[in-house]
Amino acid sequence: MSVTHALEADADVLRRQDPELAEILLAERHRQSTTLQLIAAENFTSPAVLAALGSPLANKYAEGYPGARHHGGCEIVDLAERLAVQRAQDLFGAEHANVQSHSGSSAVLAAYAALLRPGDSVLALGLPYGGHLTHGSPANFSGRWFDFVGYGVDAETGLIDYDQVRTLARTHRPKAIVCGSIAYPRHIDYAAFREVADEVGAYLIADAAHPMGLVAGGAAPSPVPYADIVCATTHKVLRGPRGGMILCGSELAERVDRAVFPFTQGGAQMHTIAGKAVAFGEARTPAFAAYAHQVVANARTLAAHLAAEGLVVTTGGTDTHLLTADPAPLGVDGRTARGRLAAAGIVLDCCALPHGDARGLRLGTAAVTTQGMAEGEMRTVGALLAGVLRGGTDPAVARESVRELVAGFPPYPG
Ligand SMILES: Cc1ncc(COP(=O)(O)O)c(C=O)c1O
């Protein structure tokens, strides 16, 4: 059965059982396949991952870990979790993997729970510079329970200021240093962070939610040899199901496992863990390595074209799947730009910019690359985007061009 037929069969079941929800599902499928997905944190999972997510493993309760569950009947799902763990360890060269975190945020919460006590001091990238909510936002448990100090990026270059990291670490003697961001477009120097952490006796936590798929494909340096704990999401460039994972050395394995269950989570989501196993299996193939490198090539091309169109691209480009840019030179702020682009069927996010209060745009190429787009299409996208922002192209006209473009690259070809 082709992928389209399989999706249609699923939709048919829903149509019969719950037409109201079926409408919503089909509308979202239509939206995803007729607009341009440039949200840096999104991707299209494979049909095999979707199959695992929609499988009867969703029915199984499985508190605990393989071989040590609180529920009966776990002998089959244990195989799925063991497979996911083994594949994650092999893929990233880690001594230990925990694949139960329900999300990236849950993984970070568990990492803190494994290493810290409430009130401990933590050094992390400040939120205005691309730190995640879990890196000390007052609206998040992290900012409420720990004493976060934020480092920044250089206002001119947009690059992490490693000298400032060292100075702040010496001053505040944090219990942990977090490296990782929602919007940093360059490779992170994990060795430099390790050196600072060692100097002040801090744990190093890499929140590699964004680049972990590039790491899997050999297109970005790995934090695994340097960080005490690596947290990641499985749904970004890695192209797996929505969820999280944690990697660490064997000396922290028990603490990490207990921090996930029973400290911060209940029953494992076995269908998602099965989907993670599928994604890890896919990520070890040469095809995925080629994909990861193409993701970066596409982001670089898009960055270069946006810069040529007059946007100010942070750090002057990217090493990864994402880039951020200030559209102000085109006469529009980030928030207005996002709205105008949405009307044109170009879906992306706003983000903070290193040099001030104005909002910029964050774009990523993971999803469009999965669809098969390459450098040529990125040039078209750059021109379309700039035309809409300048006001030279009517969003309704651009929307037609977007529709034509994406029609040639269906996320789930039949
Ligand atoms: C660096 C970083 N950490 C944590 C997360 C949280 O992931 P989730 O949304 O799955 O909780 C994200 C999500 O974008 C992220 O970019």
mmCIF file of N, CA and C and ligand atoms in Angstrom, residues 41 102-106 108 132 134-135 180-182 207-210 233 235-236 242-243 362, ligand 1:
data_model
loop_
_atom_site.group_PDB
_atom_site.id
_atom_site.type_symbol
_atom_site.label_atom_id
_atom_site.label_comp_id
_atom_site.label_asym_id
_atom_site.label_seq_id
_atom_site.Cartn_x
_atom_site.Cartn_y
_atom_site.Cartn_z
ATOM 1 N N ALA A 41 11.950 24.103 14.235
ATOM 2 C CA ALA A 41 11.824 22.969 15.149
ATOM 3 C C ALA A 41 10.960 21.852 14.572
ATOM 4 N N HIS A 102 8.979 12.618 27.727
ATOM 5 C CA HIS A 102 7.831 12.915 26.869
ATOM 6 C C HIS A 102 8.095 14.087 25.932
ATOM 7 N N SER A 103 9.077 14.918 26.276
ATOM 8 C CA SER A 103 9.369 16.095 25.453
ATOM 9 C C SER A 103 10.785 16.569 25.772
ATOM 10 N N GLY A 104 11.226 17.565 25.008
ATOM 11 C CA GLY A 104 12.536 18.156 25.294
ATOM 12 C C GLY A 104 12.556 18.798 26.668
ATOM 13 N N SER A 105 11.462 19.474 27.019
ATOM 14 C CA SER A 105 11.399 20.129 28.338
ATOM 15 C C SER A 105 11.455 19.099 29.459
ATOM 16 N N SER A 106 10.773 17.970 29.256
ATOM 17 C CA SER A 106 10.805 16.910 30.285
ATOM 18 C C SER A 106 12.217 16.360 30.441
ATOM 19 N N VAL A 108 15.018 18.053 29.985
ATOM 20 C CA VAL A 108 15.822 19.035 30.722
ATOM 21 C C VAL A 108 15.451 19.004 32.207
ATOM 22 N N HIS A 132 16.289 28.573 26.030
ATOM 23 C CA HIS A 132 14.924 28.023 26.053
ATOM 24 C C HIS A 132 14.266 28.356 27.392
ATOM 25 N N THR A 134 13.238 26.492 29.565
ATOM 26 C CA THR A 134 13.780 25.630 30.621
ATOM 27 C C THR A 134 15.179 26.054 31.055
ATOM 28 N N HIS A 135 15.669 27.168 30.503
ATOM 29 C CA HIS A 135 17.005 27.645 30.878
ATOM 30 C C HIS A 135 16.888 28.851 31.818
ATOM 31 N N GLY A 180 23.261 25.302 24.778
ATOM 32 C CA GLY A 180 22.184 24.888 23.877
ATOM 33 C C GLY A 180 21.216 26.043 23.750
ATOM 34 N N SER A 181 20.499 26.081 22.635
ATOM 35 C CA SER A 181 19.687 27.260 22.331
ATOM 36 C C SER A 181 18.540 26.886 21.414
ATOM 37 N N ILE A 182 17.574 27.795 21.356
ATOM 38 C CA ILE A 182 16.487 27.594 20.401
ATOM 39 C C ILE A 182 16.768 28.290 19.074
ATOM 40 N N ASP A 207 21.987 21.019 26.051
ATOM 41 C CA ASP A 207 20.599 20.896 25.586
ATOM 42 C C ASP A 207 20.643 20.987 24.059
ATOM 43 N N ALA A 208 20.851 19.829 23.451
ATOM 44 C CA ALA A 208 21.074 19.778 21.994
ATOM 45 C C ALA A 208 19.785 19.451 21.242
ATOM 46 N N ALA A 209 18.666 19.977 21.751
ATOM 47 C CA ALA A 209 17.367 19.692 21.127
ATOM 48 C C ALA A 209 17.401 19.975 19.629
ATOM 49 N N HIS A 210 18.010 21.083 19.257
ATOM 50 C CA HIS A 210 18.007 21.449 17.835
ATOM 51 C C HIS A 210 18.996 20.653 16.990
ATOM 52 N N THR A 233 15.563 16.682 21.753
ATOM 53 C CA THR A 233 14.238 16.298 21.285
ATOM 54 C C THR A 233 14.439 15.312 20.142
ATOM 55 N N HIS A 235 12.097 15.158 17.621
ATOM 56 C CA HIS A 235 11.189 15.524 16.530
ATOM 57 C C HIS A 235 11.689 16.650 15.636
ATOM 58 N N LYS A 236 12.886 17.129 15.874
ATOM 59 C CA LYS A 236 13.341 18.248 15.037
ATOM 60 C C LYS A 236 14.091 17.669 13.824
ATOM 61 N N ARG A 242 7.364 13.259 18.224
ATOM 62 C CA ARG A 242 7.485 14.327 19.217
ATOM 63 C C ARG A 242 7.880 13.709 20.553
ATOM 64 N N GLY A 243 9.043 14.112 21.090
ATOM 65 C CA GLY A 243 9.491 13.524 22.345
ATOM 66 C C GLY A 243 10.901 13.944 22.685
ATOM 67 N N ARG A 362 12.986 33.550 12.596
ATOM 68 C CA ARG A 362 13.771 32.320 12.686
ATOM 69 C C ARG A 362 13.248 31.361 11.629
HETATM 70 C C1 LIG B 1 16.967 24.062 23.231
HETATM 71 C C2 LIG B 1 15.612 23.507 23.501
HETATM 72 N N1 LIG B 1 15.384 22.894 24.655
HETATM 73 C C3 LIG B 1 14.193 22.368 24.962
HETATM 74 C C4 LIG B 1 13.159 22.420 24.066
HETATM 75 C C5 LIG B 1 11.809 21.873 24.497
HETATM 76 O O1 LIG B 1 11.308 20.880 23.709
HETATM 77 P P1 LIG B 1 9.740 20.506 23.855
HETATM 78 O O2 LIG B 1 8.979 21.544 23.134
HETATM 79 O O3 LIG B 1 9.668 19.147 23.230
HETATM 80 O O4 LIG B 1 9.432 20.473 25.313
HETATM 81 C C6 LIG B 1 13.334 23.048 22.840
HETATM 82 C C7 LIG B 1 12.219 23.132 21.879
HETATM 83 O O5 LIG B 1 12.256 23.772 20.880
HETATM 84 C C8 LIG B 1 14.595 23.600 22.534
HETATM 85 O O6 LIG B 1 14.828 24.222 21.377
#
